[in-house]
Amino acid sequence: MLPTPVTMRALRGARHLLRSCRLASSGAGKLVASAEEAVRDIPDGSTICVGGFGLCGIPEKLIAALARSGVKDLTAVSNNAGVDNFGLGQLLQTRQIKRMISSYVGENKLFEELYLGGELEVELTPQGTLAERLRAGGAGIPAFFTPTGYGTIIHEGGNVIKYGPGGAKGGKTEIVSEPRESRDFNGRNCVMERAITGDFALVKAWKADARGNLVWRGTARNFNPDCARAGKICIAEVEEIMPAGSLDPADIHLPGIYVHRLFKGEGYEKRIEKRTITSGTGEIKVDPMRGLIVKRAAQELKDGMYANLGIGMPTLVSNFLAPGVHIELQSENGLLGIGPYPSEASVDPDFINAGKETVTTIPGSSLFSSSDSFAMIRGSKVDVTILGAMEVAQNGDLANWIIPGKMVKGMGGAMDLVSSNSKVIIVMEHLAKGGRHKLKEKCSLPLTGKRVVDMVITELGVFTFAKHGPEDELPTLIEIAPGVTVETVRESTGFKFKAADPLRTMLEV
């Protein structure tokens, strides 16, 4: 049977479409003139995967163009939402985002207010799980199992995604998270997480060539490659576009096959959230109470260890290492080998730590994506994790990321870190405001991890915990602060404990 004119036209149309796709995938037609042109066809209700960590490496031109476009009802997948008036915070201000899928709320007050007020859907996801869900989506893997979040509301469900009328104060919820499937793999409990794909990915890179191959600089890589792979259409903004062949193939971080549109941005603002500089003297000023805690924590760090230090008091620990002890600090946003704070003249917005502080590198440092960072963590390559806490239970349960209905910081990378089989050390003040117990028989706040704490160090003493065996095994007070009695420790502690014999004094060992 000979083809009819109609079928011939259809065949020619199909061949033209196939040729167009091949041209696009090979690099032709990827360059666009502006951010406005790049986002022009993003419709209402789209899911967008947005790169960046804090304000480092965010696609600021694409976000601003989206804000001007008026597109609405977006689902934004991003580690966080910038700050109130910059980054994704702009789209929150204009109420263009319907749902955020993030790990961290942090210092964005508007983000927290919209969520607690019932105006924004928020699906909080552990940072490493978020990176892996994006990586899996880009790799065509529909789901995977991870130990992160087992025994928490991430696993068991019931976390509030959207409050009802009146917000959290109204006491009603409209959407809550569903329970995750769980399985035992070789004696280790894991939960199933589904991959994430987006209708569009918005990413920012340092350099590109005309084929769409991308190169990042410093810690600005973070979530960008993972978001790029997860987008059905990836739009990249860059600081420089070079002719094809100008980049060494070995230096390319993301192959152009993942990138569909590309443009050069001008006049980048690159705001810095926490401009942290060295004093130049090397002197670290710490009040005596905190000094006792962090100096004792430093004794747990041995030569050659890889360590991850949480935000706040934990970041001070590395300043008090014993002579001859050298460690490497790992940062969740993609840096191994964190150097000191920079001088004012050498501050670089492309180099930050997980606390959004400006940092430097050291000889032998390495840089990588967020998914690679959490592969190290989840794969038990980090020896020690030091974090703060709101509550620690007698059995080693930890809570440190949310006060339901009142305060939402997000879990960030903490759930991944404490489930990684690294040694988990908690540094904190012994009592909360008003003299409330933080060391409790059971945690009253949602858990970060179940039976994950190895040691707690406070201004009163040092406790060790049994992470395995009977849940009712008591913690042991192994050291006590100078001038403090065991009776004082008992009065300030909400669980029963054993006291070591002999009971040593902190920093005198």
XYZ file of C-alpha atoms in Angstrom:
509
model
C 0.000 0.000 0.000
C 1.488 3.347 -1.079
C 1.544 6.218 1.411
C -1.131 8.886 0.908
C -0.342 12.633 0.794
C -1.674 12.925 4.365
C 0.639 10.217 5.716
C 3.569 11.702 3.799
C 2.970 15.099 5.432
C 2.766 13.390 8.842
C 6.047 11.577 8.214
C 7.744 14.804 7.143
C 6.403 16.518 10.276
C 7.695 13.719 12.502
C 11.124 13.871 10.840
C 11.222 17.673 11.351
C 10.322 17.279 15.051
C 12.965 14.597 15.534
C 15.566 16.763 13.784
C 14.607 19.733 16.008
C 15.033 17.613 19.117
C 18.431 16.405 17.922
C 19.554 19.948 17.169
C 18.417 21.124 20.605
C 20.130 18.242 22.380
C 23.367 18.813 20.456
C 23.564 22.460 21.485
C 21.967 24.377 18.626
C 19.168 26.678 19.715
C 19.981 26.609 23.433
C 21.051 30.237 23.690
C 18.338 32.734 24.604
C 18.628 36.487 24.902
C 17.323 37.071 28.416
C 15.856 35.636 31.584
C 12.422 36.894 30.507
C 12.621 34.942 27.275
C 13.876 31.852 29.108
C 10.902 31.679 31.514
C 8.205 32.998 29.165
C 6.452 29.640 28.727
C 6.467 28.530 32.390
C 2.737 28.151 33.105
C 0.764 28.507 36.318
C 0.924 25.402 38.505
C 4.396 24.334 37.391
C 6.898 22.501 39.559
C 10.279 24.238 39.482
C 13.539 22.801 40.877
C 15.690 25.745 41.951
C 19.425 25.466 42.647
C 21.362 27.232 45.360
C 22.131 26.969 49.075
C 21.074 29.967 51.106
C 21.890 32.770 48.666
C 24.995 31.062 47.288
C 24.601 29.910 43.706
C 20.961 30.919 43.315
C 19.621 31.756 39.827
C 18.845 35.315 40.826
C 18.073 36.570 37.304
C 15.607 33.738 36.572
C 13.867 34.178 39.923
C 13.496 37.917 39.342
C 12.103 37.246 35.849
C 9.558 34.817 37.292
C 8.508 37.431 39.827
C 7.905 39.937 37.012
C 6.045 37.367 34.884
C 3.229 36.955 37.414
C 3.125 33.148 37.069
C 1.409 31.661 40.116
C 0.563 28.469 42.047
C 4.130 27.222 41.720
C 5.596 24.272 43.578
C 9.204 25.210 44.310
C 11.721 22.478 45.143
C 14.740 24.109 46.764
C 16.836 23.572 49.866
C 15.523 26.851 51.280
C 13.768 30.000 50.102
C 16.437 32.674 50.242
C 15.701 35.634 52.493
C 12.614 37.822 52.814
C 13.386 40.083 49.861
C 15.861 38.137 47.742
C 16.010 34.792 45.997
C 12.843 32.725 46.269
C 11.791 35.075 49.055
C 10.662 37.433 46.269
C 8.166 34.833 45.028
C 6.912 34.286 48.565
C 6.353 38.028 48.935
C 4.254 38.091 45.789
C 2.413 34.891 46.821
C 3.397 33.144 43.574
C 4.456 29.942 45.348
C 1.776 27.525 46.494
C 4.047 24.819 47.936
C 7.684 24.709 49.060
C 9.559 21.396 49.199
C 12.593 22.280 51.323
C 14.812 21.162 54.166
C 15.383 24.474 55.884
C 13.380 27.572 56.723
C 16.213 29.206 58.627
C 16.216 32.984 58.947
C 13.456 33.620 56.384
C 10.761 35.069 58.662
C 8.238 35.439 55.834
C 8.594 31.746 54.949
C 7.829 30.799 58.554
C 4.965 33.312 58.873
C 3.231 32.151 55.678
C 3.476 28.511 56.751
C 2.277 29.066 60.332
C -0.444 31.379 59.023
C -1.866 28.698 56.718
C -1.001 30.612 53.537
C 1.725 28.280 52.262
C 2.098 24.537 51.877
C 5.480 23.354 53.170
C 6.810 19.836 52.718
C 9.886 19.668 54.934
C 12.377 17.034 53.771
C 15.794 16.092 55.187
C 18.482 17.856 53.176
C 20.320 14.736 52.046
C 17.051 13.034 51.176
C 16.033 16.091 49.150
C 19.313 16.014 47.210
C 18.961 12.277 46.582
C 15.302 12.586 45.538
C 16.388 15.127 42.930
C 19.359 13.017 41.829
C 17.144 9.939 41.577
C 14.550 11.859 39.566
C 17.183 12.921 37.088
C 18.519 9.356 36.868
C 15.134 7.777 36.179
C 14.982 5.987 39.548
C 11.407 6.235 40.891
C 12.180 5.600 44.584
C 14.873 4.462 47.017
C 15.322 3.440 50.660
C 17.315 5.441 53.207
C 17.853 5.185 56.983
C 17.340 8.954 57.277
C 14.185 9.836 59.178
C 13.289 6.351 60.405
C 11.197 6.580 63.576
C 10.428 10.294 63.048
C 7.326 12.006 61.666
C 8.997 11.924 58.253
C 8.602 8.141 58.442
C 5.414 7.882 60.497
C 3.527 10.733 58.805
C 1.403 13.445 60.337
C 3.729 16.390 59.803
C 1.660 19.454 58.959
C 2.053 20.533 55.336
C -0.705 23.149 55.442
C -2.596 24.658 58.344
C -6.297 25.432 58.037
C -8.102 28.764 58.478
C -6.520 30.802 61.233
C -3.183 29.076 60.747
C -1.428 27.215 63.529
C -3.247 29.288 66.141
C -6.559 28.091 64.708
C -5.637 24.537 65.582
C -6.821 22.969 62.317
C -4.833 21.320 59.553
C -5.722 20.891 55.887
C -2.845 18.726 54.652
C -0.534 16.386 56.583
C 2.243 14.130 55.363
C 1.557 10.476 54.578
C 3.443 7.623 56.303
C 6.442 6.233 54.401
C 6.885 2.556 53.678
C 9.730 1.049 55.733
C 11.865 -2.067 55.466
C 14.699 -3.767 57.290
C 17.917 -4.194 55.278
C 20.552 -6.299 57.066
C 19.269 -5.190 60.453
C 19.031 -1.510 59.520
C 15.630 0.156 59.316
C 15.025 2.328 56.256
C 12.169 4.376 54.800
C 11.159 4.670 51.169
C 11.442 8.050 49.484
C 10.047 8.903 46.059
C 12.107 10.705 43.446
C 11.404 14.322 42.489
C 11.216 15.650 38.954
C 10.276 19.169 37.927
C 8.588 20.676 34.912
C 11.455 23.163 34.865
C 14.833 23.452 36.561
C 16.327 26.896 37.211
C 20.066 26.819 37.894
C 23.036 29.176 38.087
C 26.571 28.247 36.992
C 29.846 30.110 36.595
C 30.752 29.203 33.026
C 29.163 27.428 30.094
C 30.024 26.705 26.522
C 27.619 26.984 23.605
C 26.745 23.289 23.977
C 25.360 23.904 27.461
C 28.190 22.224 29.368
C 28.369 23.831 32.817
C 31.136 24.610 35.289
C 30.621 25.847 38.849
C 32.892 27.796 41.139
C 33.379 27.116 44.857
C 30.419 26.036 46.949
C 27.998 27.616 44.449
C 27.633 24.132 42.927
C 25.564 22.738 45.876
C 22.054 21.720 44.691
C 22.451 23.119 41.167
C 23.558 19.936 39.313
C 20.932 17.836 41.123
C 18.171 20.295 40.229
C 19.404 20.539 36.635
C 19.171 16.782 36.133
C 15.697 16.594 37.683
C 14.105 19.179 35.380
C 12.281 18.144 32.226
C 13.433 21.501 30.869
C 16.571 22.947 32.450
C 17.251 26.674 32.167
C 20.757 27.799 33.130
C 22.022 31.308 33.735
C 25.775 31.802 33.753
C 28.362 34.526 34.168
C 30.264 33.630 31.013
C 29.492 31.725 27.798
C 32.457 30.403 25.841
C 32.713 28.856 22.378
C 32.253 25.092 22.156
C 35.588 23.408 22.743
C 36.920 26.122 25.053
C 36.303 24.044 28.191
C 38.504 21.084 28.974
C 36.151 18.068 28.947
C 37.666 16.945 32.258
C 36.659 20.245 33.895
C 32.958 20.052 32.996
C 30.731 19.460 36.019
C 27.433 18.955 34.160
C 27.206 17.746 30.541
C 25.137 19.868 28.180
C 22.664 17.038 27.555
C 20.868 18.160 30.710
C 20.628 21.839 29.704
C 17.915 23.092 27.323
C 18.161 26.899 27.584
C 21.104 29.067 28.388
C 21.768 32.781 28.790
C 24.410 35.081 30.174
C 23.398 37.175 33.161
C 24.802 40.619 33.859
C 25.453 42.522 37.083
C 25.122 39.736 39.629
C 24.396 40.931 43.139
C 25.555 37.769 44.951
C 24.352 38.791 48.382
C 26.065 37.278 51.421
C 23.887 36.168 54.347
C 26.642 35.991 56.977
C 29.733 37.990 56.129
C 32.184 36.423 58.554
C 35.783 37.627 58.626
C 38.871 36.781 60.642
C 39.964 39.070 63.448
C 43.513 38.732 62.172
C 44.826 37.900 65.659
C 43.750 34.259 65.751
C 42.103 34.934 69.125
C 38.686 33.319 69.682
C 36.522 35.006 72.298
C 34.085 32.632 74.010
C 32.249 33.106 77.305
C 33.434 30.735 80.083
C 30.357 28.485 80.024
C 30.500 27.862 76.287
C 34.259 27.651 76.456
C 34.041 24.724 78.866
C 31.609 22.899 76.576
C 33.460 23.379 73.291
C 36.905 22.701 74.786
C 35.628 19.402 76.180
C 34.026 18.528 72.820
C 37.342 19.199 71.089
C 38.893 16.392 73.136
C 36.691 13.915 71.228
C 38.314 14.870 67.918
C 41.353 12.763 67.112
C 44.064 13.264 64.525
C 42.954 12.386 60.982
C 39.209 12.430 61.669
C 36.582 13.765 59.272
C 34.043 15.831 61.216
C 30.843 17.753 60.568
C 30.101 20.643 62.907
C 26.565 22.018 63.147
C 25.473 25.645 63.239
C 26.118 27.741 66.356
C 28.191 26.478 69.271
C 29.480 23.386 67.382
C 31.356 25.593 64.884
C 33.610 26.795 67.724
C 34.921 23.327 68.557
C 37.615 23.163 65.872
C 39.335 26.212 67.397
C 40.342 24.221 70.491
C 41.979 21.101 69.095
C 44.892 19.615 71.027
C 48.385 20.348 69.660
C 49.253 18.005 66.807
C 45.611 17.108 66.079
C 44.564 17.802 62.502
C 41.058 17.081 61.246
C 39.120 17.779 58.064
C 35.783 19.529 58.336
C 32.988 18.487 55.985
C 30.221 20.917 55.057
C 26.883 19.683 53.709
C 26.808 22.300 50.949
C 29.745 20.693 49.158
C 33.128 21.409 50.762
C 35.614 19.045 52.387
C 38.496 20.835 54.069
C 37.064 24.066 55.471
C 39.625 26.782 56.049
C 39.505 29.785 58.413
C 37.291 32.808 57.956
C 38.601 35.127 55.213
C 40.071 38.570 55.613
C 37.827 41.435 54.502
C 39.775 41.713 51.262
C 39.367 38.026 50.396
C 35.647 37.562 51.152
C 34.119 35.529 48.309
C 30.337 34.972 48.035
C 30.967 31.678 46.202
C 32.661 30.161 49.258
C 30.416 29.581 52.287
C 29.874 26.845 54.866
C 26.606 25.155 55.823
C 25.915 27.969 58.289
C 25.998 30.451 55.334
C 29.213 31.981 56.718
C 32.002 33.070 54.379
C 34.963 30.685 54.559
C 38.183 29.770 52.795
C 39.698 26.506 51.626
C 42.932 24.801 52.667
C 45.516 22.850 50.671
C 43.825 19.585 49.726
C 40.234 20.873 49.936
C 37.679 19.463 47.521
C 34.355 20.725 46.174
C 31.296 18.732 45.093
C 27.520 18.726 44.768
C 24.943 18.356 47.554
C 24.105 14.789 46.548
C 27.811 13.836 46.657
C 28.106 15.527 50.046
C 25.320 13.448 51.530
C 26.607 10.290 49.873
C 29.680 10.780 52.076
C 27.486 11.315 55.125
C 24.990 8.534 54.461
C 27.843 6.205 53.525
C 29.382 6.624 57.017
C 32.523 8.379 55.774
C 32.212 11.164 58.375
C 33.637 10.051 61.741
C 32.052 12.571 64.112
C 28.997 14.839 64.021
C 28.627 17.632 66.598
C 25.216 19.301 66.867
C 23.053 21.373 69.178
C 19.731 20.164 70.576
C 16.404 21.241 72.013
C 15.841 17.912 73.767
C 17.678 14.634 74.336
C 15.899 11.623 75.813
C 17.186 8.983 78.204
C 17.403 6.421 75.377
C 19.384 8.746 73.064
C 16.469 10.148 71.036
C 17.192 13.635 69.669
C 14.881 16.585 68.886
C 16.332 19.793 67.438
C 14.380 21.081 64.437
C 10.835 22.235 65.184
C 8.395 23.382 67.871
C 5.043 22.543 66.241
C 2.858 25.563 65.642
C 5.429 27.994 67.035
C 8.919 27.736 65.605
C 9.970 26.127 62.334
C 13.652 26.034 61.409
C 13.612 22.772 59.481
C 15.829 19.760 59.920
C 18.404 20.753 57.306
C 21.018 17.994 57.185
C 20.667 16.925 60.830
C 18.458 13.875 60.185
C 20.928 12.563 57.609
C 23.917 13.195 59.861
C 22.535 11.449 62.952
C 21.388 8.377 61.008
C 24.771 7.870 59.331
C 26.486 5.723 62.023
C 28.950 8.510 62.801
C 29.591 9.356 66.445
C 26.951 11.937 67.444
C 27.956 14.457 70.100
C 25.476 17.050 71.383
C 26.776 20.327 72.820
C 24.211 22.498 74.582
C 23.278 24.420 77.694
C 21.912 22.054 80.317
C 18.608 23.875 80.882
C 16.225 25.776 78.616
C 14.831 29.206 79.408
C 12.826 29.204 82.609
C 14.824 26.293 83.999
C 13.035 23.689 81.850
C 14.723 20.350 81.344
C 16.337 19.657 77.990
C 17.591 16.251 79.100
C 14.304 14.379 79.506
C 12.935 10.901 80.087
C 11.214 11.183 76.694
C 11.341 13.896 74.036
C 8.118 15.902 73.755
C 9.137 17.507 70.447
C 9.241 15.760 67.046
C 12.366 13.646 66.738
C 15.385 14.307 64.569
C 16.558 10.758 65.125
C 15.683 7.728 67.237
C 18.418 6.424 69.568
C 21.164 8.310 67.768
C 23.036 10.261 70.492
C 26.374 8.943 71.766
C 27.385 11.800 74.053
C 25.991 15.032 75.513
C 28.295 17.768 76.803
C 26.859 20.638 78.862
C 28.227 23.195 81.306
C 27.415 20.737 84.125
C 28.869 17.491 82.831
C 29.366 14.833 80.174
C 26.897 11.984 79.574
C 27.246 8.871 77.420
C 24.271 6.955 76.017
C 23.628 3.337 74.994
C 22.371 3.449 71.392
C 21.940 -0.317 71.259
C 20.490 -2.856 73.655
C 17.632 -2.271 76.122
C 15.906 1.115 75.723
C 15.657 1.531 79.495
C 19.424 1.411 80.026
C 20.408 4.555 81.889
C 22.855 7.162 80.565
C 26.137 7.508 82.441
C 27.541 10.746 83.822
C 31.240 10.208 83.070
C 32.560 13.680 83.920
C 31.370 16.612 85.987
C 32.135 20.315 85.672
C 34.518 21.935 88.175
C 32.709 23.024 91.345
C 29.456 21.208 90.456
C 27.952 18.454 92.601
C 26.205 15.305 91.383
C 23.118 16.450 93.265
C 23.024 19.677 91.226
C 23.272 17.639 88.032
C 20.416 15.361 89.164
C 18.168 18.341 89.956
C 18.869 19.826 86.521
C 18.296 16.597 84.595
C 14.922 15.139 83.643
C 16.023 11.518 83.500
C 17.737 9.120 85.897
C 21.384 8.381 85.241
C 24.341 6.451 86.577
C 27.445 8.241 87.812
C 30.802 6.775 86.862
C 33.149 5.709 89.623
C 35.596 7.341 89.638
C 33.799 10.458 88.336
C 36.332 12.645 86.574
C 36.308 16.443 86.323
C 35.894 18.028 82.884
C 39.132 19.225 81.247
C 41.250 17.630 83.990
C 41.734 14.410 82.080
